[in-house]
CSV table of C-alpha atoms in Angstrom, one decimal:
chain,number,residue,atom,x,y,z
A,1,UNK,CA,98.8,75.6,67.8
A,2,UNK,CA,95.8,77.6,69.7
A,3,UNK,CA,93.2,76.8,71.2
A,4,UNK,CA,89.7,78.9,71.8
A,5,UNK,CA,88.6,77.2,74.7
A,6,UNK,CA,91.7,77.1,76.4
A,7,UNK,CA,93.0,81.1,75.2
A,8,UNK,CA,88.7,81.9,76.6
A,9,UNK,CA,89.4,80.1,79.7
A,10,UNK,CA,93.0,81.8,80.0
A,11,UNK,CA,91.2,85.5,79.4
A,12,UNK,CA,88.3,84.7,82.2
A,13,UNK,CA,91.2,83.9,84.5
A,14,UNK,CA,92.9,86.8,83.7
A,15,UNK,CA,90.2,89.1,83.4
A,16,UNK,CA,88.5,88.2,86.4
A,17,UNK,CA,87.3,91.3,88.7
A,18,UNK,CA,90.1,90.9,91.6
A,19,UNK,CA,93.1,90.5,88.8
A,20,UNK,CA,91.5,93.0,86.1
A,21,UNK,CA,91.5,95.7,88.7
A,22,UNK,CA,94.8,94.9,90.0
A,23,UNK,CA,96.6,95.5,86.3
A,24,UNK,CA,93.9,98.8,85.7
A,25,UNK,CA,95.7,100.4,88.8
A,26,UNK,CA,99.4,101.2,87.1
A,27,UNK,CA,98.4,102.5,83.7
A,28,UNK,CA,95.8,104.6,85.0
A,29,UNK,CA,98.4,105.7,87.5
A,30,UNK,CA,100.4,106.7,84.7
A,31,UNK,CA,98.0,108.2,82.8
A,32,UNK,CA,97.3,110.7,86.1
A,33,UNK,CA,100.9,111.7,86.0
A,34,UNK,CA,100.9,112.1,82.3
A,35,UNK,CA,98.1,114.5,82.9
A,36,UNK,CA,99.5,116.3,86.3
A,37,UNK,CA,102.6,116.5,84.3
A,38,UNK,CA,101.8,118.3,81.2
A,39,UNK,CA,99.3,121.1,82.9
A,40,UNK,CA,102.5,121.6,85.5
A,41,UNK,CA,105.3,121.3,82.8
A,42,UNK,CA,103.8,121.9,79.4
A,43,UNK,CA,104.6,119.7,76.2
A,44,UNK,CA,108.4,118.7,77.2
A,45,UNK,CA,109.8,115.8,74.9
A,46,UNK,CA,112.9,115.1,77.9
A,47,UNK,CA,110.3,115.1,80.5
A,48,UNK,CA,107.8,112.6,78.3
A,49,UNK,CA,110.9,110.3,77.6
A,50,UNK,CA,111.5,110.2,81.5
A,51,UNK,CA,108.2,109.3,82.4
A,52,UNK,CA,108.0,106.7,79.3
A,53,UNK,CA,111.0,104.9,80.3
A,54,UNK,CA,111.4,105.5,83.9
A,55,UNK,CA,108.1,104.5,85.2
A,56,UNK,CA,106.0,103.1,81.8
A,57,UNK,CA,108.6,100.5,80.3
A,58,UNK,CA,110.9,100.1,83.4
A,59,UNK,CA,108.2,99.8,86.2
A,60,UNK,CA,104.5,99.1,84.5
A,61,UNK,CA,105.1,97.0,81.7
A,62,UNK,CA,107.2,93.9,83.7
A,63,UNK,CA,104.8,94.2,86.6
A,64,UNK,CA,102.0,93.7,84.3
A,65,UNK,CA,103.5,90.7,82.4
A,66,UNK,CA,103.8,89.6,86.1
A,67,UNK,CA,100.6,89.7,86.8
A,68,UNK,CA,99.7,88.4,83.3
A,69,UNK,CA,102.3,85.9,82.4
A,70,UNK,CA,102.3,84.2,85.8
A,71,UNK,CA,98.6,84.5,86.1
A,72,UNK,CA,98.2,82.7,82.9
A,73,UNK,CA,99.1,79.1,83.9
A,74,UNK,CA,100.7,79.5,87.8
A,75,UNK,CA,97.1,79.0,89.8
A,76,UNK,CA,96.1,76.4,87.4
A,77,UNK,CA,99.4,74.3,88.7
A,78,UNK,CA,98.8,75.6,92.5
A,79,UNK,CA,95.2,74.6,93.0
A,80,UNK,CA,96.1,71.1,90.9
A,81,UNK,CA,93.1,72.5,88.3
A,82,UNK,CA,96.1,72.0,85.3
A,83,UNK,CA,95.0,68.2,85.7
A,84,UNK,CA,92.1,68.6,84.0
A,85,UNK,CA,93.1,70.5,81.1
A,86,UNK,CA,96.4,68.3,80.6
A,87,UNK,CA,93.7,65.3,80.3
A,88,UNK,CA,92.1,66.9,77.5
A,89,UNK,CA,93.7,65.5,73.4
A,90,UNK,CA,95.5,68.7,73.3
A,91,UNK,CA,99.1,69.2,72.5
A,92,UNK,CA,101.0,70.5,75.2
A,93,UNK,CA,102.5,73.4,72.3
A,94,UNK,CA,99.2,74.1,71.9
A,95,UNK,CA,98.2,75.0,75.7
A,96,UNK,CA,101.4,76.7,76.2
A,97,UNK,CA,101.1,78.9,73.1
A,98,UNK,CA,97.8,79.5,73.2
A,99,UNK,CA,98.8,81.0,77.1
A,100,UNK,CA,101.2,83.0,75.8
A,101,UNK,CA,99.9,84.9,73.2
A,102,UNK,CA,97.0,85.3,75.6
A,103,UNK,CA,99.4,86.9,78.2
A,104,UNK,CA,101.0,88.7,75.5
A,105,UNK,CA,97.6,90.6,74.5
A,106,UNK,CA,97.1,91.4,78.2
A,107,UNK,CA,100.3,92.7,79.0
A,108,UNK,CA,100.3,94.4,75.5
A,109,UNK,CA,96.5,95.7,75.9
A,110,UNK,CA,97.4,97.0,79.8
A,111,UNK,CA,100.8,98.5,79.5
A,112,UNK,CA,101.5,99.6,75.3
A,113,UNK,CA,98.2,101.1,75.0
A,114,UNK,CA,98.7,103.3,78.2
A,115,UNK,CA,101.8,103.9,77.3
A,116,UNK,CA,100.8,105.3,73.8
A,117,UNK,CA,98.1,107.3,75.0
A,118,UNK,CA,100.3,108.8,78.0
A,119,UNK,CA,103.1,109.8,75.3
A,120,UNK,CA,100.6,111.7,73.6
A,121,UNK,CA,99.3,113.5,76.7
A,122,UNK,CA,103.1,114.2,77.6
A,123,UNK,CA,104.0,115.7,74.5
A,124,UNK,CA,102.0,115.3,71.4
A,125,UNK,CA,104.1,111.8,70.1
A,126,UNK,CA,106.5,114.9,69.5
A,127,UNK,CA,109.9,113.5,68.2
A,128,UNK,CA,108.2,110.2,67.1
A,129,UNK,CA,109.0,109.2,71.4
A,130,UNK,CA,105.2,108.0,72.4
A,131,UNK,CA,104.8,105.5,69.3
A,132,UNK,CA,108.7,104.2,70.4
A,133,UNK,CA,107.6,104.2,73.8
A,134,UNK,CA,104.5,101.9,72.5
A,135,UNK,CA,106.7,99.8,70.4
A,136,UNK,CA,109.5,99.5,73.3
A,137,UNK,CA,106.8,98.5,76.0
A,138,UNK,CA,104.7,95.8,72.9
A,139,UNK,CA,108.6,94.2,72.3
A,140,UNK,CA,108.6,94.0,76.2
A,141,UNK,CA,105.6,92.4,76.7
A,142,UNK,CA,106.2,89.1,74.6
A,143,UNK,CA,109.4,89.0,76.4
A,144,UNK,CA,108.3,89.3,79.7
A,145,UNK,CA,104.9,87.4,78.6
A,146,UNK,CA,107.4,84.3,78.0
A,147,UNK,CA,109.8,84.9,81.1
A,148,UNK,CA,107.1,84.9,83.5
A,149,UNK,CA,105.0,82.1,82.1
A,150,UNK,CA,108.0,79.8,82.2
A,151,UNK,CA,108.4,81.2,85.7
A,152,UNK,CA,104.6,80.2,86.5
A,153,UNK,CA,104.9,76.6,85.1
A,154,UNK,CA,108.6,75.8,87.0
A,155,UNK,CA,107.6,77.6,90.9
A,156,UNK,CA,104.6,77.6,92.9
A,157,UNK,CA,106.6,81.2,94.1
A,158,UNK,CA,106.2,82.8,90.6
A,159,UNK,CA,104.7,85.9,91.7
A,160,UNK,CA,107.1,86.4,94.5
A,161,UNK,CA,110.4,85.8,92.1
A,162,UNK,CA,108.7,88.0,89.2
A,163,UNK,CA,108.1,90.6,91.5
A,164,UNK,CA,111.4,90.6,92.3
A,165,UNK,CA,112.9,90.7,89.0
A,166,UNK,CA,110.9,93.4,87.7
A,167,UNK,CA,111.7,95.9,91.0
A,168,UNK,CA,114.9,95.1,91.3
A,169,UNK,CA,116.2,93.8,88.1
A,170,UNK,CA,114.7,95.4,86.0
A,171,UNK,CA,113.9,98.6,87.1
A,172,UNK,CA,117.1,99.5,89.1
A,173,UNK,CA,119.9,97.1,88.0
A,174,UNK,CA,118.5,97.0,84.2
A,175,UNK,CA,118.5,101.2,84.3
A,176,UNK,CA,122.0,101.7,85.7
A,177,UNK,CA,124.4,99.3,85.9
A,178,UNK,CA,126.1,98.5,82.7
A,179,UNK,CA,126.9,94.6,82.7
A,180,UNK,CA,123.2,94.2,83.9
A,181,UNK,CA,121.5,96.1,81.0
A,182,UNK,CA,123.1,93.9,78.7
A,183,UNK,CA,120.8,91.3,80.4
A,184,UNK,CA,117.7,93.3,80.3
A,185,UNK,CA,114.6,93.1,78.5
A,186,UNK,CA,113.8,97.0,79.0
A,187,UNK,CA,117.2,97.5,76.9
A,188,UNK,CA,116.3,95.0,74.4
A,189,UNK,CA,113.1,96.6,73.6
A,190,UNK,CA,114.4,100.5,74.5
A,191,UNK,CA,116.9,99.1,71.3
A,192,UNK,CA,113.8,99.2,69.1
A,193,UNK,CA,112.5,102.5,70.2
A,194,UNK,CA,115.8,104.1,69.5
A,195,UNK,CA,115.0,102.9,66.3
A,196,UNK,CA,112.2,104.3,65.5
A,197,UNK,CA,112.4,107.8,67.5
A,198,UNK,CA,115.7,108.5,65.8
A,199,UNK,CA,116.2,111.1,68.1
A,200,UNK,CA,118.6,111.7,71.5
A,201,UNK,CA,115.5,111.4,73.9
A,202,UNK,CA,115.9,107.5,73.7
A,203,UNK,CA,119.2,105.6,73.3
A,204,UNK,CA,119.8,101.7,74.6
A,205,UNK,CA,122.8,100.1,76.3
A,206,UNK,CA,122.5,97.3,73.3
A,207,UNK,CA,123.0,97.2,69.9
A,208,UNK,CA,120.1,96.4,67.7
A,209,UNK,CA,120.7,93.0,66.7
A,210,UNK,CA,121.8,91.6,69.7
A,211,UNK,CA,118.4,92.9,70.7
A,212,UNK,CA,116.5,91.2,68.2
A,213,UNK,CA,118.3,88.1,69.2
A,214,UNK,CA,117.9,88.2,73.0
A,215,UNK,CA,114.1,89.0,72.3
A,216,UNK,CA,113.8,85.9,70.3
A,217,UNK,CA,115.6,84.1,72.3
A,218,UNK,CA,114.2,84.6,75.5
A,219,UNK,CA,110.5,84.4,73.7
A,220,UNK,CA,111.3,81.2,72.1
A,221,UNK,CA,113.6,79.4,75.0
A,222,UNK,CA,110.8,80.4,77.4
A,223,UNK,CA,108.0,78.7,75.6
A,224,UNK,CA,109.9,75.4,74.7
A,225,UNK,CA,111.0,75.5,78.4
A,226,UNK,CA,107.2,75.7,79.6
A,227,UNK,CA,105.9,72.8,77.2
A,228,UNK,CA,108.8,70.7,78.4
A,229,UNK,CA,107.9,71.1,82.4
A,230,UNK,CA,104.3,70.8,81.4
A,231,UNK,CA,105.2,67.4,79.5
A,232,UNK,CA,107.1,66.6,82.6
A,233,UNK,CA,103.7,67.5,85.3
A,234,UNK,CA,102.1,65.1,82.6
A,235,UNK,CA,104.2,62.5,83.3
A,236,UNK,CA,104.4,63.1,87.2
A,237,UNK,CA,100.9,62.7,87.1
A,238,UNK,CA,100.3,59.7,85.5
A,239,UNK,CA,103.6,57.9,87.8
């Protein structure tokens, strides 16, 4: 179910100068602000959790699985290059799957790993709130890694449509309004921080289980959903 040359062809298109630069810019934004932040406000755990979940897990880490999860497989489709690599003996499971976990370690190695080392900046992983923030934004990421592949595979607009979800979905609607958290993948994965935390700094608009469900179903549904388009490009191409 994975593929090296397909997951090292996946991380060159990723990686590439022009797109690896584009998803450096947010977490070392966030890492500045960490820093600015604690020489102006000193070791504050309300003022950590703000940053964490206000601009780390509701802005950086969807944008990033934008970038990442559309990135993956979305050019491949546009430029007509997918042709190639659909004529190749390989299952399409195993060229979807092997996209997604490789948009999942971007996303993961670009926005949880930032996020981690911003919580400790902020306040020392004080209250447990940097490694929830880490685990919140690594729950995320396969979410969002999943979405916005499916979302690369079904519109030549992927980027444009992502985009939009993540600004305006996810980090206004998904932050404030009470029927849409229940639909958001920042409260699914904010529902496994307030795990682990423990404390009042992080609380979630959804219950745990229901967050382990949406996670898994989202994750799931979106990778079936992507091998069945990709089956159906398959047999467009050969009509």
């Amino acid at each position: 179910m994975y593929d090296p040359t397909v997951a090292r062809l996946t991380y060159r298109a990723l990686l590439g100068p022009r797109r690896a630069l584009i998803l450096c810019l947010l977490p070392a934004l966030l890492l500045v602000v960490a820093v600015v932040v604690r020489l102006l406000a000193g070791a504050d755990d309300t003022v950590a959790a703000g940053l964490l979940g206000g601009f780390a897990l509701a802005v950086m880490v969807p944008l990033v699985g934008v970038i990442a999860g559309t990135g993956a497989i979305g050019p491949e489709i546009d430029d007509g290059s997918v042709v190639y690599l659909l004529s190749k003996p390989l299952k399409r499971s195993t060229i979807i799957l092997t996209k997604l976990l490789v948009a999942i370690a971007v996303t993961a190695a670009f926005s949880a790993v930032p996020t981690l080392v911003a919580g400790f900046i902020l306040n020392g992983n004080s209250q447990g709130i940097a490694a929830a923030y880490t685990l919140a934004a690594v729950l995320a990421a396969v979410a969002y890694s999943a979405l916005f592949l499916l979302l690369g595979t079904v519109s030549r607009h992927a980027v444009v449509f992502g985009l939009l979800y993540a600004l305006i979905w996810e980090a206004l609607f998904g932050s404030v309004v009470p029927g849409a958290q229940t639909l958001s993948v920042q409260q699914w994965a904010l529902a496994g921080a307030e795990r682990v935390a423990g404390g009042a700094e992080i609380t979630s608009a959804v219950g745990l289980p229901l967050a382990v469900c949406a996670l898994l179903a989202v994750t799931v549904g979106g990778a079936w959903f992507a091998t069945r388009t990709l089956r159906t490009l398959t047999l467009a191409g050969d009509e």
